[in-house]
JSON list of C-alpha atoms in Angstrom, two decimals:
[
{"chain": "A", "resi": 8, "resn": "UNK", "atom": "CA", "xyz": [10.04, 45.74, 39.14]},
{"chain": "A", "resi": 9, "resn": "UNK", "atom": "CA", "xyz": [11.33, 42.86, 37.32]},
{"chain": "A", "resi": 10, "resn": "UNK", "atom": "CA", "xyz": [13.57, 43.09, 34.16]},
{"chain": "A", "resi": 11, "resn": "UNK", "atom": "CA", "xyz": [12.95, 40.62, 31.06]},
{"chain": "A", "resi": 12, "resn": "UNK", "atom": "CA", "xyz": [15.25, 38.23, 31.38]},
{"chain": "A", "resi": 13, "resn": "UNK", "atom": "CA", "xyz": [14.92, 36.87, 27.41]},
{"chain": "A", "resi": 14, "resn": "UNK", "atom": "CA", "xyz": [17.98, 39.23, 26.15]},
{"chain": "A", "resi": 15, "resn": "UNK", "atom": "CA", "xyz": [20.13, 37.43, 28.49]},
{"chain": "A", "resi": 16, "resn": "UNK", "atom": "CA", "xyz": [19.03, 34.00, 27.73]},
{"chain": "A", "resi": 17, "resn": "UNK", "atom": "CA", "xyz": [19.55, 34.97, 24.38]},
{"chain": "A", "resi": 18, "resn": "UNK", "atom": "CA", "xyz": [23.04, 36.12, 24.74]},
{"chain": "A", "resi": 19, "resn": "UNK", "atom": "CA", "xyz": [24.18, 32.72, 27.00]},
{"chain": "A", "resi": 20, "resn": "UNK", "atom": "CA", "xyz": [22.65, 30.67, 23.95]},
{"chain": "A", "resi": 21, "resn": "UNK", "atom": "CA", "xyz": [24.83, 32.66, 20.85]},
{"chain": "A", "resi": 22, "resn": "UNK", "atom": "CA", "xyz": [27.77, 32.48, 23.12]},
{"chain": "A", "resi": 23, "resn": "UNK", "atom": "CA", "xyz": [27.31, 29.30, 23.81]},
{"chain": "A", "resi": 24, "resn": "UNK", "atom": "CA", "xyz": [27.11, 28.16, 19.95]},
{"chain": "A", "resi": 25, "resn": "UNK", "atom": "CA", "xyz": [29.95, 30.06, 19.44]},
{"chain": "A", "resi": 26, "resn": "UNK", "atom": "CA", "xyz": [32.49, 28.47, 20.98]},
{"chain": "A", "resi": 27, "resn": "UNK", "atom": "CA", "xyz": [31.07, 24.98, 20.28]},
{"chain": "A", "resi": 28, "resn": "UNK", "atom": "CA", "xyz": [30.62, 25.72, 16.61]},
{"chain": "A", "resi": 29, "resn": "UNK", "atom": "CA", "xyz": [34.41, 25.78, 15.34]},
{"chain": "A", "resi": 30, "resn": "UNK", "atom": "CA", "xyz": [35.49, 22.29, 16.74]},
{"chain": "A", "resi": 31, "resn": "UNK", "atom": "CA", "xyz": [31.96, 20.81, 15.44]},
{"chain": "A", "resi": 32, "resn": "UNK", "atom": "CA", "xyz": [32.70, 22.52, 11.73]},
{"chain": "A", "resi": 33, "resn": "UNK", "atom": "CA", "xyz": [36.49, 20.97, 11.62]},
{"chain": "A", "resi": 34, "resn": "UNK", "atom": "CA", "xyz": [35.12, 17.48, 12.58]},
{"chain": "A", "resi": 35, "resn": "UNK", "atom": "CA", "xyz": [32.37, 17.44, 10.16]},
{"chain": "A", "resi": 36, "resn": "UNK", "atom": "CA", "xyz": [34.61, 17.47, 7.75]},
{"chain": "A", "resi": 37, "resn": "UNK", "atom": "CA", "xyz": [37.32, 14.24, 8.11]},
{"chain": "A", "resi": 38, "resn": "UNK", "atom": "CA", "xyz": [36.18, 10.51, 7.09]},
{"chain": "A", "resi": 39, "resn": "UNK", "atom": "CA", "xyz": [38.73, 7.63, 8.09]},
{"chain": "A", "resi": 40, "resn": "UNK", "atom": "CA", "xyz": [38.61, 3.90, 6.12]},
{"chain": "A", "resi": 41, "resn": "UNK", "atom": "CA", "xyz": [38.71, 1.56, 8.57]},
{"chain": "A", "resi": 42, "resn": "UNK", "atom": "CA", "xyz": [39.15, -1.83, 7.40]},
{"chain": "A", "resi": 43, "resn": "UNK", "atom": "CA", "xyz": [35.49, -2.06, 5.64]},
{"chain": "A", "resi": 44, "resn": "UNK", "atom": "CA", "xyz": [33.77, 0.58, 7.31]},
{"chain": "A", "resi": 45, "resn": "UNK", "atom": "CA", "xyz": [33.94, 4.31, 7.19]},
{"chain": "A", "resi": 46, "resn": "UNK", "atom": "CA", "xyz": [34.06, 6.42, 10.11]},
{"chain": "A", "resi": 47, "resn": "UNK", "atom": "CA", "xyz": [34.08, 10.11, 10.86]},
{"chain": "A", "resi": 48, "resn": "UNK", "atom": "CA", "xyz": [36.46, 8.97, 13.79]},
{"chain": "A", "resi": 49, "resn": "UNK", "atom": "CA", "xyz": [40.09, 7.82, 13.49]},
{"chain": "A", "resi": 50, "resn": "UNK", "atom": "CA", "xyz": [40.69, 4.48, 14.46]},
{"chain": "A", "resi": 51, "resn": "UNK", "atom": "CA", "xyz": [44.17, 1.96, 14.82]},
{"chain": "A", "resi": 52, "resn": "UNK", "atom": "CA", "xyz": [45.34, 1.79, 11.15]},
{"chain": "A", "resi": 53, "resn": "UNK", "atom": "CA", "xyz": [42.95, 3.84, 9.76]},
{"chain": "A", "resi": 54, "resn": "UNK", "atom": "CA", "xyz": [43.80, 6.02, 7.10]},
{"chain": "A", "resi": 55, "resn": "UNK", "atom": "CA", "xyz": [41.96, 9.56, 6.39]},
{"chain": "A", "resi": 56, "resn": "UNK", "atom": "CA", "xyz": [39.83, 10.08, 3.04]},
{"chain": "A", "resi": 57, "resn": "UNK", "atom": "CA", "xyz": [39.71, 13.05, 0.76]},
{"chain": "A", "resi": 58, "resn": "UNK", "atom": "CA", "xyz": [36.48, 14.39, 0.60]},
{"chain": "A", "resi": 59, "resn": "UNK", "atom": "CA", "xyz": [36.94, 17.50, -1.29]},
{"chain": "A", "resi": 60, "resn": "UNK", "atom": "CA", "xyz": [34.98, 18.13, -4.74]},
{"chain": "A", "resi": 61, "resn": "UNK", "atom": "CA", "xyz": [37.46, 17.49, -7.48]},
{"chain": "A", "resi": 62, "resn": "UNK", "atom": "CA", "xyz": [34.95, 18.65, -10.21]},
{"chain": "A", "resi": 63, "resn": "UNK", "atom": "CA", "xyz": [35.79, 22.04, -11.64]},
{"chain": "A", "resi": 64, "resn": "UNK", "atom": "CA", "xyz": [34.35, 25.04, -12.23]},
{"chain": "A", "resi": 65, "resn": "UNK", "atom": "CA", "xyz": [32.46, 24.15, -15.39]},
{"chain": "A", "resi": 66, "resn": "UNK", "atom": "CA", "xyz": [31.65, 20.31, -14.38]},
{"chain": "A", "resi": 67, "resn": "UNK", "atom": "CA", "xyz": [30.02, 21.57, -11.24]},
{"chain": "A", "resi": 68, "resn": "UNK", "atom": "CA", "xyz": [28.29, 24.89, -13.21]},
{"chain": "A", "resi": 69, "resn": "UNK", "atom": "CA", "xyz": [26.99, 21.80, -15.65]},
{"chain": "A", "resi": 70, "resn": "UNK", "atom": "CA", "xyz": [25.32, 19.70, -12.58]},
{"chain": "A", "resi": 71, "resn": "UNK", "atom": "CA", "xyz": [23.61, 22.58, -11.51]},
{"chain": "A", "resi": 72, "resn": "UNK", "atom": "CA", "xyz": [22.10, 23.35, -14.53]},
{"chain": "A", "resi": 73, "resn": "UNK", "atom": "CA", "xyz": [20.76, 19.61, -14.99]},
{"chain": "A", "resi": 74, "resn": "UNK", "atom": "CA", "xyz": [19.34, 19.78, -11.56]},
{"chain": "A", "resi": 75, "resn": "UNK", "atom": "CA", "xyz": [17.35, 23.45, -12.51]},
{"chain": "A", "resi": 76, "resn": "UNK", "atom": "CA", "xyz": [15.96, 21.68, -15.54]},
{"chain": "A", "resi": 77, "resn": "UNK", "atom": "CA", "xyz": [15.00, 18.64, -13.67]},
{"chain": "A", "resi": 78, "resn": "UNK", "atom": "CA", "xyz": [13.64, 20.76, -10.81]},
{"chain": "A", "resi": 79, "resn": "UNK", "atom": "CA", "xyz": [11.52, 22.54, -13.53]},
{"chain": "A", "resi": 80, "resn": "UNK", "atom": "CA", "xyz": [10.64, 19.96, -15.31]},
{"chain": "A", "resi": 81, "resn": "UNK", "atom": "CA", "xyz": [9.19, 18.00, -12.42]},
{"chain": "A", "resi": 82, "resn": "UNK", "atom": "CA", "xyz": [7.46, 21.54, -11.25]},
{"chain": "A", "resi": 83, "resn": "UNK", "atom": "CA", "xyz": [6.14, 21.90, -15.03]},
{"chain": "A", "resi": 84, "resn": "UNK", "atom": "CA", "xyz": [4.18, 18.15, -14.93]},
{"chain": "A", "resi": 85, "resn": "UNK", "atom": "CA", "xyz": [2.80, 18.94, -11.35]},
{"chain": "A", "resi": 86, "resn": "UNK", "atom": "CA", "xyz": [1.15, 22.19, -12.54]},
{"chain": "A", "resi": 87, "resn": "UNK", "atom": "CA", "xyz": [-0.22, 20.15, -15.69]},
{"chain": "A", "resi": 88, "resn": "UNK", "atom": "CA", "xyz": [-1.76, 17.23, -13.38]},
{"chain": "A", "resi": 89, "resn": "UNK", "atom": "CA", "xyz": [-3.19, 19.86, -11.29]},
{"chain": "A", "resi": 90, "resn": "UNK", "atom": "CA", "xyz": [-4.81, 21.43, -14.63]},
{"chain": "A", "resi": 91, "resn": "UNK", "atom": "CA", "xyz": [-6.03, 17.85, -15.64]},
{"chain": "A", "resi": 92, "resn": "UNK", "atom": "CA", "xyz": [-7.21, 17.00, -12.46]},
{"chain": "A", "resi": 93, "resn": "UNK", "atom": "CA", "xyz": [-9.19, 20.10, -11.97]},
{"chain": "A", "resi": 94, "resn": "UNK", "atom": "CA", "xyz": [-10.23, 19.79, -15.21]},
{"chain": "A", "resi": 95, "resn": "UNK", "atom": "CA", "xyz": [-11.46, 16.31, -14.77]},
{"chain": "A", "resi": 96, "resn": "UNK", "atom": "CA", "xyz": [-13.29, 17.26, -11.40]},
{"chain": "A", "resi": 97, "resn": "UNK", "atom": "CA", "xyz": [-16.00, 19.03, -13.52]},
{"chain": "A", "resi": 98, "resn": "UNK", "atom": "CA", "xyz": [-17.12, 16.27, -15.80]},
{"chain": "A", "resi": 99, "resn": "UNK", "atom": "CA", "xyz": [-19.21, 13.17, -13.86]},
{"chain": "A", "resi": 100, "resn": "UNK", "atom": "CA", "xyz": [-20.88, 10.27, -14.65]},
{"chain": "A", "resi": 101, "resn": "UNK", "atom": "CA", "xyz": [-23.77, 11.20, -16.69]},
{"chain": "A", "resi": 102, "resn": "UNK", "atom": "CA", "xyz": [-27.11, 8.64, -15.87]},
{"chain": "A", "resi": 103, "resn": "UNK", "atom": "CA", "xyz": [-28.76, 8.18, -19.50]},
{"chain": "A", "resi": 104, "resn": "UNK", "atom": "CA", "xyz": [-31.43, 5.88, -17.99]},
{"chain": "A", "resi": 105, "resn": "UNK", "atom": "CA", "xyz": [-33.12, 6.56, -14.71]},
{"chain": "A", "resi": 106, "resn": "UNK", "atom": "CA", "xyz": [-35.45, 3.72, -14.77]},
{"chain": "A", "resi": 107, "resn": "UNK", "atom": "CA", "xyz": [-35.31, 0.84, -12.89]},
{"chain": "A", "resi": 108, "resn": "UNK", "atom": "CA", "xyz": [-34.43, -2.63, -14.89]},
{"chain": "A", "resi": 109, "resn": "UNK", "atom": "CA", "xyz": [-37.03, -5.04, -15.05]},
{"chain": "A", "resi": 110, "resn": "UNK", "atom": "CA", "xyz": [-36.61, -8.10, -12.84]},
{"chain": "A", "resi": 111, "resn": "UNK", "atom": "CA", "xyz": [-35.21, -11.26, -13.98]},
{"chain": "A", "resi": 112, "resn": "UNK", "atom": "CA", "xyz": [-36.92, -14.63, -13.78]},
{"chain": "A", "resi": 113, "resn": "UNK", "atom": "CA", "xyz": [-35.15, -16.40, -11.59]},
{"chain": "A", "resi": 114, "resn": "UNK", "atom": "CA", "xyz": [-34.03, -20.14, -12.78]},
{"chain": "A", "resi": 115, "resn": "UNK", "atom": "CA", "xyz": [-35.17, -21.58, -9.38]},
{"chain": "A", "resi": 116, "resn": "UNK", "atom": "CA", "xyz": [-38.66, -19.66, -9.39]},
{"chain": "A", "resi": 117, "resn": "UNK", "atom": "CA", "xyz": [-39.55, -21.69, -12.42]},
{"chain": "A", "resi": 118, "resn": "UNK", "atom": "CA", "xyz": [-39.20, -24.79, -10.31]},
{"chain": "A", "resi": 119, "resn": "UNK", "atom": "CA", "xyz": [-42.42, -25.13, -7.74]},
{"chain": "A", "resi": 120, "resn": "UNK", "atom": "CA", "xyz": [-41.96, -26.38, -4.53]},
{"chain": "A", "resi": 121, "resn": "UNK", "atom": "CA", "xyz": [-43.33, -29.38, -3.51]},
{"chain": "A", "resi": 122, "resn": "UNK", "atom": "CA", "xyz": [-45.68, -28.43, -0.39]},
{"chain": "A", "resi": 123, "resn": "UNK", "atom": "CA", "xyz": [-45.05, -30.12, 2.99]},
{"chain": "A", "resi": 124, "resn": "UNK", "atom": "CA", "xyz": [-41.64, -31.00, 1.90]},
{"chain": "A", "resi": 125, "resn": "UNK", "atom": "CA", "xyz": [-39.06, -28.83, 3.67]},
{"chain": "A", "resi": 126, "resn": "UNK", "atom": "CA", "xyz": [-35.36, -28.12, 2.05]},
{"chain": "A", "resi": 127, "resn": "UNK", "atom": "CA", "xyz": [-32.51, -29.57, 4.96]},
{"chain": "A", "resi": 128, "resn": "UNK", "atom": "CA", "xyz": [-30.48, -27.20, 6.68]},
{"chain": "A", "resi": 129, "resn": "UNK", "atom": "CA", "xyz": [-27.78, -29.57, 5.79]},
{"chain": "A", "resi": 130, "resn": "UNK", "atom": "CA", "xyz": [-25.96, -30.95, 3.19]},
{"chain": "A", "resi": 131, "resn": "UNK", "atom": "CA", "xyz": [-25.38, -34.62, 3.13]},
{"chain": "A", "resi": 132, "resn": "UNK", "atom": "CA", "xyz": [-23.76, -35.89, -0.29]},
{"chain": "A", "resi": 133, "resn": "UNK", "atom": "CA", "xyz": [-24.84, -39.25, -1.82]},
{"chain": "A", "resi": 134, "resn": "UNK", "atom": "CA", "xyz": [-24.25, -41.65, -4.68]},
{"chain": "A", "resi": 135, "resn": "UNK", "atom": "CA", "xyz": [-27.30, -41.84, -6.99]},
{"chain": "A", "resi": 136, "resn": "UNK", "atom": "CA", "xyz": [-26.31, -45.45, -8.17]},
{"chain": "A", "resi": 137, "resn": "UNK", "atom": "CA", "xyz": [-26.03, -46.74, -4.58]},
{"chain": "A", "resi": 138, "resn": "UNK", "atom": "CA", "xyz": [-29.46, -45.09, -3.74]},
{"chain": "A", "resi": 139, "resn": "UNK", "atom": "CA", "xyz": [-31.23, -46.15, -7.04]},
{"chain": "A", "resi": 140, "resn": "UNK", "atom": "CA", "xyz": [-29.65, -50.06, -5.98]},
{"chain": "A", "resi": 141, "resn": "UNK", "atom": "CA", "xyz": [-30.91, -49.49, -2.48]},
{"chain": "A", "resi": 142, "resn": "UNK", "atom": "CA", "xyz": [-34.29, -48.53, -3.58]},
{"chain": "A", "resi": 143, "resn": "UNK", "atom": "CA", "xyz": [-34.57, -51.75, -5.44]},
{"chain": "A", "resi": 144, "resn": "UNK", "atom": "CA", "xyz": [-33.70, -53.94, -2.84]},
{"chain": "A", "resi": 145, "resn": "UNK", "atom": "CA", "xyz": [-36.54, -52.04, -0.71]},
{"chain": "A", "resi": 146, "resn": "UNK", "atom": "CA", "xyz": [-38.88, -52.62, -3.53]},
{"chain": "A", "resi": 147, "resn": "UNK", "atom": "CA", "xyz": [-37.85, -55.90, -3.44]},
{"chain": "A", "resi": 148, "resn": "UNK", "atom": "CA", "xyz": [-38.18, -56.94, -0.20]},
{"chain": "A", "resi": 149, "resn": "UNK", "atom": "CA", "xyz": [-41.83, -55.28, -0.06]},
{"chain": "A", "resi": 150, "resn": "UNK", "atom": "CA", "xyz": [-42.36, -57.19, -3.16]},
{"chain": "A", "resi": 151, "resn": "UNK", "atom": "CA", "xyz": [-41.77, -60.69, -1.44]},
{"chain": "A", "resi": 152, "resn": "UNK", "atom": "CA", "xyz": [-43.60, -59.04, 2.19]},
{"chain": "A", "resi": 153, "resn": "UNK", "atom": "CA", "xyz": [-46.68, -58.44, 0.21]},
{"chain": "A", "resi": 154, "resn": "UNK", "atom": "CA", "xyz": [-46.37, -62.07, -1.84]},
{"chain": "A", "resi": 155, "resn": "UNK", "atom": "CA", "xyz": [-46.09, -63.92, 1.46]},
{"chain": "A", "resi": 156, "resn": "UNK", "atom": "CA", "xyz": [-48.87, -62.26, 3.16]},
{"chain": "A", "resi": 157, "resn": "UNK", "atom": "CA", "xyz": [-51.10, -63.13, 0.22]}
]
């Protein structure tokens, strides 16, 4: 029969985070300046940092106090925008007239088509005076066509 090998697995892996865990704790906890950068390194004419927390007892007790009553403040507003939201799930938009509106003339539809004559499908522009001086000289022309035939 064949044992269950996960107690010794487990035993390797604690032992093995064991020894590495002391040497990985005492680095963790030196910062060098070197030139403008920080490092957790030394380096050539570096020089090591004091990181310890020069607040006292009562400065630090004081922090931790602000940071509760922030924590509970900000827990306090999310339970009342949960209440307000909930709240505000129940009411909807309430339809007072369920009839359709009446349709509106249209400013086009007043306007009739002129039969036979077919809108473009393009869009040319043109000057009005140049076509109204155009138009003359056609008239013009047909004027003297219809004098010489005579």
């Amino acid at each position: 029969m064949k044992k269950n090998s996960t107690p010794r697995i487990a035993i390797l892996a604690i032992a093995a985070c064991a020894i590495w865990a002391p040497p990985a704790a005492t680095a963790g906890g030196a910062a060098w300046r070197c030139g403008n950068t920080y490092s957790d390194q030394p380096c050539p004419d570096g020089k090591p940092l004091a990181l310890g927390d020069i607040r006292d007892a009562g400065q630090k007790r004081e922090a931790d106090n602000s940071t509760r009553e922030a924590q509970a403040a900000g827990d306090r507003l999310e339970r009342e925008r949960l209440r307000q939201e909930k709240a505000q799930a129940g009411r909807h938009a309430t339809l007072i007239d369920s009839r359709p509106s009446a349709p509106k003339a249209d400013a086009d539809g007043a306007k009739k088509k002129k039969k036979g004559k077919k809108e473009p499908d393009y869009f040319s522009a043109h000057d009005p005076v140049a076509t109204a001086k155009k138009k003359a000289e056609k008239a013009e022309k047909a004027g003297r066509r219809s004098a010489e035939k005579s």
